[in-house]
Every structure is written in structure tokens, then in C-alpha cells.
mmCIF file of N, CA and C in Angstrom:
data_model
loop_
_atom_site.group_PDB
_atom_site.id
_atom_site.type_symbol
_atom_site.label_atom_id
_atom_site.label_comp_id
_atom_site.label_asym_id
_atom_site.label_seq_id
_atom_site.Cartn_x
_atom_site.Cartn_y
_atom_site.Cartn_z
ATOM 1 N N UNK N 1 -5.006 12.530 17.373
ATOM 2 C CA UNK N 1 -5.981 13.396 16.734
ATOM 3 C C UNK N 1 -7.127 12.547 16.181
ATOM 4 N N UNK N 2 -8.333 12.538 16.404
ATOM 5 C CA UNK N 2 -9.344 11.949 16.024
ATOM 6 C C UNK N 2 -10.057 12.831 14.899
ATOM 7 N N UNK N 3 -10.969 12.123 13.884
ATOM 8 C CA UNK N 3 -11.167 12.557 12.670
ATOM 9 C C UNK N 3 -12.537 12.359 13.024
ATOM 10 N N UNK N 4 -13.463 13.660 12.003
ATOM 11 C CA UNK N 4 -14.959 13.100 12.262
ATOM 12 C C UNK N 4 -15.406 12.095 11.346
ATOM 13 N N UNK N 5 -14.524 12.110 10.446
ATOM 14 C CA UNK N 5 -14.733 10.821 8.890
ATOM 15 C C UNK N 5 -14.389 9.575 9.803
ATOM 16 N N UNK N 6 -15.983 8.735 9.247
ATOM 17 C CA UNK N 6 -15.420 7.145 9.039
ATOM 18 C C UNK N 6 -14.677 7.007 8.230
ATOM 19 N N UNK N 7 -14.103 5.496 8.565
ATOM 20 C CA UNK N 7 -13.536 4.770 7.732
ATOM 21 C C UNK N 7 -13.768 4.586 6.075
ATOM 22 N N UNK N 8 -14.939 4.668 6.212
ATOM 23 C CA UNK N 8 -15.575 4.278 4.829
ATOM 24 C C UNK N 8 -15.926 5.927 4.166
ATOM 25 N N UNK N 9 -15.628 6.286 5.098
ATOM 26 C CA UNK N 9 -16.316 7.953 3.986
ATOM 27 C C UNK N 9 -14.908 8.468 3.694
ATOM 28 N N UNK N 10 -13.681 8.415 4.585
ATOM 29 C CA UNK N 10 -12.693 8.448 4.243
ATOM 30 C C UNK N 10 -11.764 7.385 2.802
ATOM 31 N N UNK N 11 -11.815 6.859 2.640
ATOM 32 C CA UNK N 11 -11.983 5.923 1.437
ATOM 33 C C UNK N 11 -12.608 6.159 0.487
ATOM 34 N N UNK N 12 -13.863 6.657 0.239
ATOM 35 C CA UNK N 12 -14.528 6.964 -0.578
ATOM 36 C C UNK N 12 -14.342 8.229 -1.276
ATOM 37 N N UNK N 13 -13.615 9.101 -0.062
ATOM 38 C CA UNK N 13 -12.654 10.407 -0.759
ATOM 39 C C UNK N 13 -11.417 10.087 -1.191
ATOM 40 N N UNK N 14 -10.785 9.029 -0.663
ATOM 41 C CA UNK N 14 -9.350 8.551 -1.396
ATOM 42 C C UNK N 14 -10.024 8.238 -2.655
ATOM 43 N N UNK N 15 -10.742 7.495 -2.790
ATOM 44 C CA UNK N 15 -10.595 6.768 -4.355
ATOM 45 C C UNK N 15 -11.892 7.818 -5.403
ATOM 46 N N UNK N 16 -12.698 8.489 -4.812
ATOM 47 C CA UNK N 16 -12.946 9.312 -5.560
ATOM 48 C C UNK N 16 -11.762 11.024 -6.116
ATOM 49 N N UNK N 17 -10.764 11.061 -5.395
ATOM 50 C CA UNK N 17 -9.470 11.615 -5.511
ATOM 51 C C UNK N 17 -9.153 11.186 -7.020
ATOM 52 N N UNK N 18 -8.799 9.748 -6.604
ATOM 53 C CA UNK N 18 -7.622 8.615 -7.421
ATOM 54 C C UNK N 18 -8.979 9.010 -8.858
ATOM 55 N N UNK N 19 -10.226 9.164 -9.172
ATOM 56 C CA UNK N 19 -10.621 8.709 -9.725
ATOM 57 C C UNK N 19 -10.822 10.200 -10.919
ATOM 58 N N UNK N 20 -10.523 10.853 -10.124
ATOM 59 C CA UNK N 20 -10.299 12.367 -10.766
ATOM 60 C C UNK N 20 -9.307 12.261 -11.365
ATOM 61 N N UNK N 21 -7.915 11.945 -11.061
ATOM 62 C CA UNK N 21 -6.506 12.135 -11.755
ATOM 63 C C UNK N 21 -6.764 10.840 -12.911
ATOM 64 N N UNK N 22 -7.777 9.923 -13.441
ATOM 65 C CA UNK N 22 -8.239 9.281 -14.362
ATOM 66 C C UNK N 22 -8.452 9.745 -15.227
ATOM 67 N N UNK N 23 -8.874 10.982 -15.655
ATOM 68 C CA UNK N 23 -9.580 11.013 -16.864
ATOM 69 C C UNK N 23 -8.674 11.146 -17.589
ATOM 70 N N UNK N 24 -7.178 10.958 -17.874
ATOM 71 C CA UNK N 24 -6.670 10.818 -18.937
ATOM 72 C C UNK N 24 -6.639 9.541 -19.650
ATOM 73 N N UNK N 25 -7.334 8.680 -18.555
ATOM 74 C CA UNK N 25 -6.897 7.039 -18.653
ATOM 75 C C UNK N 25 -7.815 6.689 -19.954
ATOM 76 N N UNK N 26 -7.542 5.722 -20.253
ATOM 77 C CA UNK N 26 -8.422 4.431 -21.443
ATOM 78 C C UNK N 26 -9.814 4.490 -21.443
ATOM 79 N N UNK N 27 -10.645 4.110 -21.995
ATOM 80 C CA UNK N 27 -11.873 4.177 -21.997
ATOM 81 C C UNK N 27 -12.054 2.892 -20.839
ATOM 82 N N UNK N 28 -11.578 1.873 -21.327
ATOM 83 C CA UNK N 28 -11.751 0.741 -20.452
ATOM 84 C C UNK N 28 -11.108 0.590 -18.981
ATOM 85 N N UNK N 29 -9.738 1.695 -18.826
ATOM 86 C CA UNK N 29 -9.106 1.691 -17.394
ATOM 87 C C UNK N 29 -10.311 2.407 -16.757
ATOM 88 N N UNK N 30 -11.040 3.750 -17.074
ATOM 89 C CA UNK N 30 -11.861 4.002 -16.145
ATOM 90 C C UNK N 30 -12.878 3.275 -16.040
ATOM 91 N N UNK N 31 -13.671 2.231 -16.695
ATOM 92 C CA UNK N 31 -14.555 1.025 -16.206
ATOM 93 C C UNK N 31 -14.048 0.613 -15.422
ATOM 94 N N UNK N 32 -13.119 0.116 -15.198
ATOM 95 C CA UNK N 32 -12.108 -0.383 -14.123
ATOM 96 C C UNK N 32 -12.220 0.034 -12.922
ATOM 97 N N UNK N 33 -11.584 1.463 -13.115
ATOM 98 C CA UNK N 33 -11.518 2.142 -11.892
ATOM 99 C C UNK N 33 -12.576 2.141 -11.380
ATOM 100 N N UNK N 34 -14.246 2.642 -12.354
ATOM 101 C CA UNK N 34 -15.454 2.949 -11.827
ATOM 102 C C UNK N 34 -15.927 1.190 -11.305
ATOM 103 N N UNK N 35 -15.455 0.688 -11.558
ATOM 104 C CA UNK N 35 -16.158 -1.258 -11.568
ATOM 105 C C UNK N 35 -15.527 -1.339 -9.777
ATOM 106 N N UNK N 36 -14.015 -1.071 -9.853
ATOM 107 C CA UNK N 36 -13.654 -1.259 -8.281
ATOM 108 C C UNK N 36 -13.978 -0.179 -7.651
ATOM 109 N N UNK N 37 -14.535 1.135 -7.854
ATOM 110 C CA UNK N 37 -14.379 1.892 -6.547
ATOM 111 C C UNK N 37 -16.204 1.698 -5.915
ATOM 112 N N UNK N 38 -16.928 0.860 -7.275
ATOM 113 C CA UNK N 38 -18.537 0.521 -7.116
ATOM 114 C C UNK N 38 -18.342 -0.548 -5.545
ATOM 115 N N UNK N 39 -17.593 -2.023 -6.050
ATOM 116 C CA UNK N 39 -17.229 -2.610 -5.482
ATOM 117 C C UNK N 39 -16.502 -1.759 -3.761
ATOM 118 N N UNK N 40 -15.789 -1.646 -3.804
ATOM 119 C CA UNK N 40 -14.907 -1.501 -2.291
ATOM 120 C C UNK N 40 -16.311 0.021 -1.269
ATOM 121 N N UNK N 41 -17.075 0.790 -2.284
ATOM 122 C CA UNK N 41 -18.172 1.470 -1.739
ATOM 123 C C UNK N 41 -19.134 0.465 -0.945
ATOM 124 N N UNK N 42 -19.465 -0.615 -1.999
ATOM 125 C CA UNK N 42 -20.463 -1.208 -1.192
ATOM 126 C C UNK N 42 -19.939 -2.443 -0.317
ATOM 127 N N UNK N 43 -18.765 -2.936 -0.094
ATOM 128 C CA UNK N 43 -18.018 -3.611 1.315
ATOM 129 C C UNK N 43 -17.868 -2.553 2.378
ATOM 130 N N UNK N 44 -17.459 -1.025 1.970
ATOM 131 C CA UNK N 44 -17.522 -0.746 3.251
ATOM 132 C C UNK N 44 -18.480 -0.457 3.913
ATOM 133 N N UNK N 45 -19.660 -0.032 2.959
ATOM 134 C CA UNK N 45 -20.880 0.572 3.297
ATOM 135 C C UNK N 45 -22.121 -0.440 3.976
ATOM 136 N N UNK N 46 -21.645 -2.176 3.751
ATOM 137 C CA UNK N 46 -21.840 -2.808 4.411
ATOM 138 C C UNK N 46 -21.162 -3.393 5.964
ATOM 139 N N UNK N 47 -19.890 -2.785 5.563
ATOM 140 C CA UNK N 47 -19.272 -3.350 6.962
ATOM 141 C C UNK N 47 -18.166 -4.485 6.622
ATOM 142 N N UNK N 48 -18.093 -4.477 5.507
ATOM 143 C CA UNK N 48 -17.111 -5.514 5.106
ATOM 144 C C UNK N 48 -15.642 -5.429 4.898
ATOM 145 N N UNK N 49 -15.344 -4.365 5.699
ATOM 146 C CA UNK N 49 -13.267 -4.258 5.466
ATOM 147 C C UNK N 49 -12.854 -5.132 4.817
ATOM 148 N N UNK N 50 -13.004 -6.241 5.934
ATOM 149 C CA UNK N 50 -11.907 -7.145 5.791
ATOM 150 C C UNK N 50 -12.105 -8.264 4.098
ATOM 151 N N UNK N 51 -13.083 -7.673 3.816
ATOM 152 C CA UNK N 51 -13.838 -8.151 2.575
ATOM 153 C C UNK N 51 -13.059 -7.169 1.559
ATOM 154 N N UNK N 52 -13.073 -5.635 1.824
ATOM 155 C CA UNK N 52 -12.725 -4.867 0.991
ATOM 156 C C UNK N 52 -11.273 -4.722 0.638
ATOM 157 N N UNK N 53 -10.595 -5.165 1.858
ATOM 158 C CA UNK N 53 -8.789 -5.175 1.750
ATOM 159 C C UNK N 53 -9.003 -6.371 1.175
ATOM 160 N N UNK N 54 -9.380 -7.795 0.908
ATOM 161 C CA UNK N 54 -8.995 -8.758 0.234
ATOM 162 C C UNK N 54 -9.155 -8.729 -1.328
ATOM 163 N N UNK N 55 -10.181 -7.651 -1.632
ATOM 164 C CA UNK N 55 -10.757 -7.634 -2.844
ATOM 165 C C UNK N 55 -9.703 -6.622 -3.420
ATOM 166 N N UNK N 56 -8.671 -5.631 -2.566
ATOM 167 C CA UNK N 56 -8.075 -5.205 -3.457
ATOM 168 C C UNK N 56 -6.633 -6.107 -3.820
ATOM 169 N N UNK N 57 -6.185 -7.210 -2.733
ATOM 170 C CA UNK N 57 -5.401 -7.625 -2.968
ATOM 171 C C UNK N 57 -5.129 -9.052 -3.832
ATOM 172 N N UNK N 58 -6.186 -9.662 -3.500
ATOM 173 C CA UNK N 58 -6.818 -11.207 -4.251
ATOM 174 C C UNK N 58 -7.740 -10.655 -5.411
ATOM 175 N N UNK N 59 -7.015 -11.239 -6.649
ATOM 176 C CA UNK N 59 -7.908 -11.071 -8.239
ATOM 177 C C UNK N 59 -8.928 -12.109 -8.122
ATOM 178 N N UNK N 60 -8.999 -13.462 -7.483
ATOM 179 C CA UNK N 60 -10.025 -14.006 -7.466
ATOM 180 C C UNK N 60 -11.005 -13.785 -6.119
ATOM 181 N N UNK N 61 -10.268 -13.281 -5.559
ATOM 182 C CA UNK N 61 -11.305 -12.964 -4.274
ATOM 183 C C UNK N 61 -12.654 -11.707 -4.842
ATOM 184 N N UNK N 62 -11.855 -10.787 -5.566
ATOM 185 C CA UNK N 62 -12.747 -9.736 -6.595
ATOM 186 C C UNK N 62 -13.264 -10.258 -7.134
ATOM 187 N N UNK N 63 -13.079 -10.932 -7.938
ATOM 188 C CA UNK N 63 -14.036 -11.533 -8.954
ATOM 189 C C UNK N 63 -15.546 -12.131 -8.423
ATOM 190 N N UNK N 64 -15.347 -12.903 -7.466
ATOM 191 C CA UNK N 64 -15.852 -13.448 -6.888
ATOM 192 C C UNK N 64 -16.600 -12.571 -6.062
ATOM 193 N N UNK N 65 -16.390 -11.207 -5.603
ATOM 194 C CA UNK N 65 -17.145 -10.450 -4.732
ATOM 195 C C UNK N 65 -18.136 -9.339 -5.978
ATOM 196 N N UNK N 66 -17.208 -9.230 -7.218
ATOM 197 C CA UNK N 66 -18.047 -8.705 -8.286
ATOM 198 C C UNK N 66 -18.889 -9.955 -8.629
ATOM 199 N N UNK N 67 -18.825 -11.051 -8.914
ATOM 200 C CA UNK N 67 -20.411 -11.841 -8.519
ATOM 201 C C UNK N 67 -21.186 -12.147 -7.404
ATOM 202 N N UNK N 68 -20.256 -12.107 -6.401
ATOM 203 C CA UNK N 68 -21.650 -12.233 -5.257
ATOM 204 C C UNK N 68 -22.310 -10.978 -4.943
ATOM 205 N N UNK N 69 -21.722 -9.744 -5.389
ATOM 206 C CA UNK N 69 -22.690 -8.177 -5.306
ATOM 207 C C UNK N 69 -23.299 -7.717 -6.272
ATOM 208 N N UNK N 70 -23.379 -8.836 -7.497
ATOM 209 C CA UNK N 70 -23.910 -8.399 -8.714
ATOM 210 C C UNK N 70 -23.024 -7.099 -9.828
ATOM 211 N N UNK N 71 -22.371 -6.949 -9.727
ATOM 212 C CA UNK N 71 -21.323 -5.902 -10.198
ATOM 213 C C UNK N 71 -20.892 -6.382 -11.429
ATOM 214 N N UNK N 72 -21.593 -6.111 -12.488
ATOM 215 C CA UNK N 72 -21.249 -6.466 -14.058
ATOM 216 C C UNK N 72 -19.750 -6.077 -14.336
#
């Protein structure tokens, strides 16, 4: 079965999903949430998967991609 969603627009409804069942969270967990779902939007929206699966799995690989994309 083929889907008309990319990859990346599909994702962007997963974690805007995930980002709804948040609002009970911390003031600071949803910075969080909103800080990575800024991040993994603009790897895919560049083309960067394999950028975006490392950033969720490597804490310094994130870090490092929240400074090289400017992501306070």
C-alpha cells in the first residue's frame, strides 16, 4: 500500500500527535519537546534522515546539530 505522505510530513504528524498528549507536561519538558520536534522538522525538511535518526539517538550528536542549525 503506498501512502501520499512523505516521509517527512509523516513525522511531522507523529510528533506533532506526541506533542498534543504534552500539555500536561512541565513547563520545561515542553521546551524540550518544542526544541526537538524544531530540530528533527528542519533535518527532514532538508533531507537529512540520517542526520535526524542520529539526533534522536546520540545526545551529543543533538547538541551539536542544535548548534550547527542555530536552535537555542
Amino acid at each position: 500500500m503506498q501512502s501520499d505522505f512523505t516521509a517527512s510530513e509523516i513525522v511531522k504528524q507523529y510528533i506533532s500527535s506526541c506533542l498534543n498528549c504534552c500539555f500536561s507536561l512541565p513547563t520545561g519538558e515542553k521546551k524540550g519537546e518544542a526544541k526537538l520536534t524544531l530540530l528533527l522538522e528542519t533535518l527532514y525538511d532538508q533531507g537529512q534522515d540520517d542526520e535526524a535518526k542520529l539526533a534522536v539517538r546520540d545526545r551529543e550528536a543533538r547538541a551539536r546539530l542544535y548548534q550547527e542549525l542555530r536552535i537555542p
